[in-house]
Amino acid sequence: MPSSPLLNRGLTIGSIADRTGLAPSAIRYYEDEGLVTPDRNDSGHRRYARSDIRRLSFVMISQGLGFTISEIREALADLPEHRTPNKGDWARISRRFGKVLDARIEQMQALRARLDGCIGCGCLSLKTCSLYNPKDKASTRGQGPRYVMGDRSDEI
Amino acid sequence: MPSSPLLNRGLTIGSIADRTGLAPSAIRYYEDEGLVTPDRNDSGHRRYARSDIRRLSFVMISQGLGFTISEIREALADLPEHRTPNKGDWARISRRFGKVLDARIEQMQALRARLDGCIGCGCLSLKTCSLYNPKDKASTRGQGPRYVMGDRSDEI
DNA sequence: CTAATTCTTCAAGTTAACTTGAAGCCAATA
DNA sequence: TATTGGCTTCAAGTTAACTTGAAGAATTAG
């Protein structure tokens, strides 16, 4: 009797794509990036475990929260290798991400407060403005090379 | 008498680079992006106004706050065209950015609260998790094409 | 006045997170 | 069994925000 692809040796990339809403190309990319490591069948086709759906959902959610792929990869590294992750495992890594989010929110609030200060003094000049050289440059997150900002401040 | 480049017809790109800490290549890029529009001398060299230093400082600060170049360009469009911007002009556009920051902070806090909810219920499943399909996907800010997430949710 | 800087433009490289397309193998269906 | 559709790999394109390098012209310093 012809067994369904779901029951045989795991889920195909297509069904994983359907169930997560991710494009197959994205799922393959995540594999290149080490976020999932599906098995292969005899002819080289990927076969996923059911738990990979939750894993990929976590990836999507984390990206929505602003985490990068390498941050997500690090987080996933804390899941058990040879056991299907359970609720407790997921809750643990989610809790850690929660703390990072808290820190980022605080950082943004600090910058926002500085902006108020700048509006107050009307400065926006390089020497005076505390926004110009903040220790916590905030979301240098994302977008290509953002090289070190020089520090040749001077009067305007 | 040989006049200094600062007093003659405006500042050279090199001196602007020194005073802002930006690389000349970045300043030229900002010109391509319409953030500054320096004059040219007879042989085609760029000549900047003193007020362009403040303009470029605003660009740097705004980027530190997480704004994109096109957002910054829009903000700068509110500065007077044929008059050197004064403190009031800068304060006005800073105040607007402050409001955007407030909104972003609120958004992050909402997502963070949802993450707590998810830890509480231990779900992280596509159907149940409110993080999976939030209206306010937060910082889709940055990095290449992030195409529309499909919505074929299903039970895990 | 000549040499060393600085400036110009233009094309191509970089990172992140993917997509798109080509060329060909595998699998489910009629 | 034939065919359509799904899967595979690999190379190249995309956006953002720049940098790097080449080739040549202008400016400044000695």
Coordinates of C-alpha atoms (C1' of nucleotides) in Angstrom, one line a residue:
Chain A
M1 CA 0.0 0.0 0.0
P2 CA 1.3 3.5 -1.0
S3 CA 2.1 5.4 2.1
S4 CA 1.5 9.2 2.3
P5 CA 4.7 11.3 2.2
L6 CA 3.8 12.5 5.7
L7 CA 3.8 9.1 7.3
N8 CA 6.7 7.5 5.3
R9 CA 10.0 9.1 6.1
G10 CA 9.0 12.7 7.0
L11 CA 7.5 15.8 5.5
T12 CA 8.5 17.1 2.1
I13 CA 9.7 20.7 1.7
G14 CA 6.5 21.5 -0.1
S15 CA 4.3 20.5 2.8
I16 CA 6.5 22.3 5.2
A17 CA 6.2 25.4 3.0
D18 CA 2.4 25.0 3.0
R19 CA 2.2 24.6 6.7
T20 CA 4.5 27.5 7.7
G21 CA 3.7 29.9 4.9
L22 CA 7.4 30.1 4.1
A23 CA 8.7 29.8 0.5
P24 CA 10.6 26.6 -0.2
S25 CA 13.6 28.8 -1.3
A26 CA 13.5 30.4 2.2
I27 CA 13.5 27.0 3.9
R28 CA 16.4 25.9 1.8
Y29 CA 18.2 29.1 2.7
Y30 CA 17.6 28.5 6.4
E31 CA 19.2 25.1 5.9
D32 CA 22.3 26.7 4.4
E33 CA 22.3 29.0 7.5
G34 CA 22.1 26.0 9.8
L35 CA 18.6 26.7 11.2
V36 CA 17.2 23.4 10.2
T37 CA 18.9 20.1 9.2
P38 CA 16.4 17.8 7.5
D39 CA 17.1 14.2 6.5
R40 CA 17.3 13.1 2.9
N41 CA 15.5 10.2 1.3
D42 CA 17.3 7.8 -1.0
S43 CA 17.1 10.1 -4.0
G44 CA 18.3 13.2 -2.1
H45 CA 14.9 14.9 -1.4
R46 CA 14.6 16.6 1.9
R47 CA 12.5 15.0 4.6
Y48 CA 11.5 17.1 7.6
A49 CA 10.3 16.1 11.1
R50 CA 7.0 17.4 12.4
S51 CA 8.9 19.4 15.1
D52 CA 10.7 21.3 12.3
I53 CA 7.4 23.2 11.8
R54 CA 7.6 24.6 15.3
R55 CA 11.3 25.3 14.7
L56 CA 10.6 27.3 11.6
S57 CA 7.7 29.0 13.3
F58 CA 10.1 30.1 16.0
V59 CA 12.4 31.5 13.2
M60 CA 9.5 33.5 11.7
I61 CA 8.4 34.9 15.0
S62 CA 11.9 35.8 16.0
Q63 CA 12.5 37.6 12.8
G64 CA 9.2 39.5 13.4
L65 CA 10.7 40.6 16.7
G66 CA 13.8 41.9 14.9
F67 CA 16.3 39.2 15.6
T68 CA 18.9 38.3 12.9
I69 CA 19.4 34.8 11.6
S70 CA 22.7 34.4 13.4
E71 CA 21.0 35.4 16.7
I72 CA 18.3 32.9 16.0
R73 CA 20.8 30.3 15.2
E74 CA 22.5 30.8 18.5
A75 CA 19.2 30.6 20.3
L76 CA 18.3 27.4 18.6
A77 CA 21.7 25.9 19.6
D78 CA 20.3 25.6 23.1
L79 CA 17.6 23.1 22.1
P80 CA 18.3 19.5 22.8
E81 CA 20.1 17.7 19.9
H82 CA 18.8 14.2 20.2
R83 CA 15.3 14.7 21.6
T84 CA 12.3 16.5 20.2
P85 CA 12.1 19.8 22.0
N86 CA 9.2 20.2 24.4
K87 CA 7.3 23.1 25.7
G88 CA 9.8 23.8 28.4
D89 CA 12.7 23.9 25.9
W90 CA 10.8 26.5 23.8
A91 CA 9.7 28.5 26.8
R92 CA 13.3 28.7 28.0
I93 CA 14.7 30.2 24.8
S94 CA 11.7 32.5 24.4
R95 CA 12.3 33.8 27.9
R96 CA 15.9 34.7 26.9
F97 CA 14.7 36.5 23.8
G98 CA 12.3 38.4 26.0
K99 CA 15.1 39.8 28.1
V100 CA 16.9 40.9 25.0
L101 CA 13.8 42.7 23.8
D102 CA 13.6 44.4 27.2
A103 CA 17.1 45.7 26.8
R104 CA 16.4 46.9 23.3
I105 CA 13.3 48.8 24.5
E106 CA 15.3 50.4 27.3
Q107 CA 17.9 51.4 24.8
M108 CA 15.4 53.0 22.5
Q109 CA 13.8 54.8 25.4
A110 CA 17.2 56.2 26.4
L111 CA 17.8 57.5 22.9
R112 CA 14.4 59.0 22.7
A113 CA 15.0 60.8 26.0
R114 CA 18.2 62.2 24.5
L115 CA 16.3 63.5 21.6
D116 CA 14.0 65.4 23.9
G117 CA 17.1 66.9 25.5
C118 CA 18.3 67.9 22.0
I119 CA 15.0 69.5 21.2
G120 CA 15.2 71.3 24.5
C121 CA 18.6 72.9 23.8
G122 CA 18.0 73.2 20.1
C123 CA 21.5 72.1 19.5
L124 CA 22.0 69.3 17.0
S125 CA 25.6 70.5 16.8
L126 CA 28.3 68.0 16.9
K127 CA 30.1 69.1 20.0
T128 CA 27.0 69.7 22.1
C129 CA 24.5 67.0 21.1
S130 CA 24.6 63.9 23.2
L131 CA 22.9 62.0 20.4
Y132 CA 26.0 62.4 18.3
N133 CA 28.2 60.2 20.3
P134 CA 26.0 57.9 22.4
K135 CA 27.6 54.8 23.9
D136 CA 24.6 52.7 22.9
K137 CA 24.2 53.5 19.2
A138 CA 21.0 51.5 19.3
S139 CA 19.8 49.6 16.3
T140 CA 22.9 49.5 14.1
R141 CA 20.8 46.4 13.4
G142 CA 20.6 45.6 9.7
Q143 CA 21.6 46.9 6.3
G144 CA 25.0 46.4 4.9
P145 CA 28.3 47.7 6.2
R146 CA 27.9 50.3 8.8
Y147 CA 31.6 51.0 9.5
V148 CA 32.9 52.7 12.6
M149 CA 31.9 56.3 12.8
G150 CA 34.9 58.6 13.1
D151 CA 35.2 60.9 16.1
R152 CA 36.7 64.1 14.7
S153 CA 34.1 66.3 16.4
D154 CA 34.5 70.0 16.1
E155 CA 32.5 73.1 16.6
I156 CA 29.9 73.9 13.9
Chain B
M1 CA 45.7 87.0 -1.7
P2 CA 44.9 83.3 -1.9
S3 CA 41.7 82.7 0.0
S4 CA 41.1 79.7 2.1
P5 CA 38.7 77.1 0.7
L6 CA 36.4 77.8 3.7
L7 CA 36.0 81.5 2.9
N8 CA 36.0 81.4 -0.8
R9 CA 33.0 79.6 -2.3
G10 CA 32.2 77.1 0.4
L11 CA 33.7 74.0 2.1
T12 CA 35.3 71.2 0.2
I13 CA 34.1 67.6 0.6
G14 CA 37.3 66.8 2.5
S15 CA 36.7 69.5 5.2
I16 CA 33.1 68.4 5.5
A17 CA 34.3 64.9 6.0
D18 CA 36.7 66.0 8.7
R19 CA 34.1 68.0 10.5
T20 CA 31.4 65.4 10.4
G21 CA 33.5 62.2 10.6
L22 CA 31.7 60.9 7.6
A23 CA 33.7 59.4 4.7
P24 CA 33.7 61.4 1.5
S25 CA 32.2 58.4 -0.3
A26 CA 29.3 58.5 2.2
I27 CA 28.8 62.2 1.6
R28 CA 28.7 61.7 -2.2
Y29 CA 26.3 58.8 -1.7
Y30 CA 24.0 61.1 0.4
E31 CA 24.1 63.5 -2.5
D32 CA 23.0 60.7 -4.9
E33 CA 20.2 60.0 -2.4
G34 CA 19.2 63.7 -2.3
L35 CA 20.1 64.4 1.3
V36 CA 22.5 67.2 0.4
T37 CA 22.9 69.3 -2.8
P38 CA 26.2 71.1 -2.7
D39 CA 27.2 73.7 -5.3
R40 CA 30.1 73.1 -7.7
N41 CA 33.0 75.4 -8.4
D42 CA 34.1 76.1 -12.0
S43 CA 36.0 72.9 -12.4
G44 CA 33.2 70.7 -11.0
H45 CA 34.4 70.3 -7.4
R46 CA 31.7 70.2 -4.7
R47 CA 31.4 73.3 -2.4
Y48 CA 29.3 72.9 0.7
A49 CA 27.6 75.5 2.9
R50 CA 28.3 75.6 6.6
S51 CA 24.8 74.6 7.3
D52 CA 25.3 71.4 5.5
I53 CA 27.4 70.2 8.5
R54 CA 24.4 70.4 10.7
R55 CA 22.3 68.8 8.0
L56 CA 24.7 65.9 7.8
S57 CA 24.8 65.6 11.5
F58 CA 21.1 65.3 11.5
V59 CA 21.4 62.5 9.0
M60 CA 23.9 60.6 11.2
I61 CA 21.9 61.1 14.4
S62 CA 18.7 59.9 12.6
Q63 CA 20.4 56.8 11.4
G64 CA 21.6 56.1 14.9
L65 CA 17.9 56.3 15.9
G66 CA 17.1 53.7 13.2
F67 CA 15.6 55.8 10.5
T68 CA 16.2 54.9 6.9
I69 CA 17.6 57.3 4.3
S70 CA 14.3 57.7 2.6
E71 CA 12.6 58.5 5.9
I72 CA 15.4 61.1 6.6
R73 CA 15.0 62.5 3.1
E74 CA 11.3 63.0 3.7
A75 CA 12.0 64.7 7.0
L76 CA 14.6 67.0 5.5
A77 CA 12.1 68.0 2.8
D78 CA 10.3 70.0 5.5
L79 CA 13.3 72.4 5.9
P80 CA 13.1 75.7 4.1
E81 CA 14.5 75.7 0.6
H82 CA 15.8 79.2 0.2
R83 CA 16.8 80.1 3.7
T84 CA 19.4 78.6 6.1
P85 CA 17.4 76.4 8.5
N86 CA 17.3 77.8 12.1
K87 CA 17.0 76.1 15.5
G88 CA 13.2 76.2 15.2
D89 CA 13.3 74.4 11.9
W90 CA 15.5 71.6 13.3
A91 CA 13.4 71.4 16.5
R92 CA 10.3 70.9 14.5
I93 CA 11.5 68.0 12.5
S94 CA 13.2 66.4 15.5
R95 CA 9.9 66.6 17.4
R96 CA 8.3 64.7 14.6
F97 CA 10.9 62.0 14.7
G98 CA 10.4 61.8 18.4
K99 CA 6.8 60.8 17.9
V100 CA 7.8 58.1 15.4
L101 CA 10.2 56.8 18.0
D102 CA 7.4 56.7 20.6
A103 CA 5.3 54.7 18.3
R104 CA 8.1 52.2 17.6
I105 CA 8.7 51.8 21.3
E106 CA 5.0 51.1 21.9
Q107 CA 5.0 48.6 19.1
M108 CA 8.0 46.7 20.5
Q109 CA 6.4 46.7 23.9
A110 CA 3.3 45.2 22.5
L111 CA 5.2 42.5 20.8
R112 CA 7.2 41.9 24.0
A113 CA 3.9 41.5 25.9
R114 CA 2.7 39.0 23.4
L115 CA 5.9 37.0 23.8
D116 CA 5.1 36.8 27.5
G117 CA 1.7 35.5 26.6
C118 CA 3.3 32.8 24.4
I119 CA 5.6 31.7 27.1
G120 CA 2.6 31.5 29.5
C121 CA 0.7 29.2 27.2
G122 CA 3.7 27.4 25.9
C123 CA 2.2 27.4 22.5
L124 CA 4.4 28.7 19.7
S125 CA 2.1 26.8 17.4
L126 CA 0.9 28.5 14.3
K127 CA -2.7 28.4 15.0
T128 CA -2.6 29.5 18.6
C129 CA 0.3 31.9 18.8
S130 CA -0.6 35.6 18.6
L131 CA 2.9 36.4 17.6
Y132 CA 2.6 34.5 14.4
N133 CA 0.1 36.9 12.8
P134 CA 0.4 40.2 14.6
K135 CA -1.0 43.2 12.8
D136 CA 2.1 45.2 13.7
K137 CA 4.9 43.1 12.4
A138 CA 7.3 45.6 14.0
S139 CA 10.7 46.1 12.6
T140 CA 10.4 44.6 9.2
R141 CA 13.0 47.4 9.0
G142 CA 16.1 46.6 7.0
Q143 CA 17.8 43.9 5.0
G144 CA 16.7 43.1 1.5
P145 CA 13.5 41.8 0.2
R146 CA 11.1 40.6 3.0
Y147 CA 8.2 39.6 1.0
V148 CA 4.7 39.1 2.2
M149 CA 4.3 36.3 4.6
G150 CA 1.8 33.8 3.4
D151 CA -1.1 32.9 5.6
R152 CA -1.7 29.2 5.2
S153 CA -1.9 28.6 8.9
D154 CA -2.8 25.1 10.1
E155 CA -2.5 23.0 13.1
I156 CA 0.9 21.6 14.0
Chain C
dC1 C1' 57.0 74.8 -11.4
dT2 C1' 56.6 70.3 -10.1
dA3 C1' 55.2 66.8 -6.9
dA4 C1' 51.9 65.4 -3.7
dT5 C1' 47.1 65.9 -2.4
dT6 C1' 42.6 66.1 -3.2
dC7 C1' 39.0 65.9 -6.2
dT8 C1' 36.0 63.9 -10.1
dT9 C1' 33.1 59.9 -12.1
dC10 C1' 31.9 55.3 -12.8
dA11 C1' 31.8 50.4 -12.1
dA12 C1' 31.9 46.8 -9.0
dG13 C1' 32.1 44.7 -4.3
dT14 C1' 29.9 44.1 0.6
dT15 C1' 26.1 42.2 4.1
dA16 C1' 21.7 40.3 5.0
dA17 C1' 18.0 37.7 3.8
dC18 C1' 16.2 36.0 0.4
dT19 C1' 14.2 35.2 -4.7
dT20 C1' 14.5 33.9 -9.5
dG21 C1' 15.8 31.1 -13.2
dA22 C1' 18.1 27.3 -15.6
dA23 C1' 18.9 22.5 -16.3
dG24 C1' 17.9 18.2 -14.9
dC25 C1' 16.2 14.3 -11.8
dC26 C1' 12.2 12.1 -9.2
dA27 C1' 7.4 11.0 -8.1
dA28 C1' 2.4 11.0 -8.1
dT29 C1' -1.4 10.7 -11.3
dA30 C1' -4.3 9.6 -15.5
Chain D
dT1 C1' 3.5 4.1 -19.2
dA2 C1' 3.5 8.8 -20.1
dT3 C1' 3.3 13.2 -18.4
dT4 C1' 2.8 16.8 -15.3
dG5 C1' 4.4 18.7 -11.3
dG6 C1' 7.7 18.7 -7.4
dC7 C1' 12.4 18.5 -6.0
dT8 C1' 17.6 19.2 -6.6
dT9 C1' 21.7 22.3 -7.2
dC10 C1' 23.9 26.3 -8.6
dA11 C1' 24.6 30.9 -10.2
dA12 C1' 23.0 35.3 -10.3
dG13 C1' 19.7 39.1 -9.0
dT14 C1' 17.5 42.3 -5.2
dT15 C1' 17.5 46.2 -1.3
dA16 C1' 20.1 49.2 1.7
dA17 C1' 23.8 51.8 2.7
dC18 C1' 27.9 52.3 1.7
dT19 C1' 33.1 51.2 0.4
dT20 C1' 36.9 50.3 -2.8
dG21 C1' 39.4 50.9 -6.9
dA22 C1' 40.6 52.8 -11.4
dA23 C1' 41.7 56.6 -14.3
dG24 C1' 42.2 61.1 -14.8
dA25 C1' 41.7 66.3 -13.7
dA26 C1' 42.3 70.1 -10.3
dT27 C1' 44.5 72.1 -6.4
dT28 C1' 47.8 72.9 -2.9
dA29 C1' 52.5 72.7 -1.0
dG30 C1' 57.3 73.1 -1.3

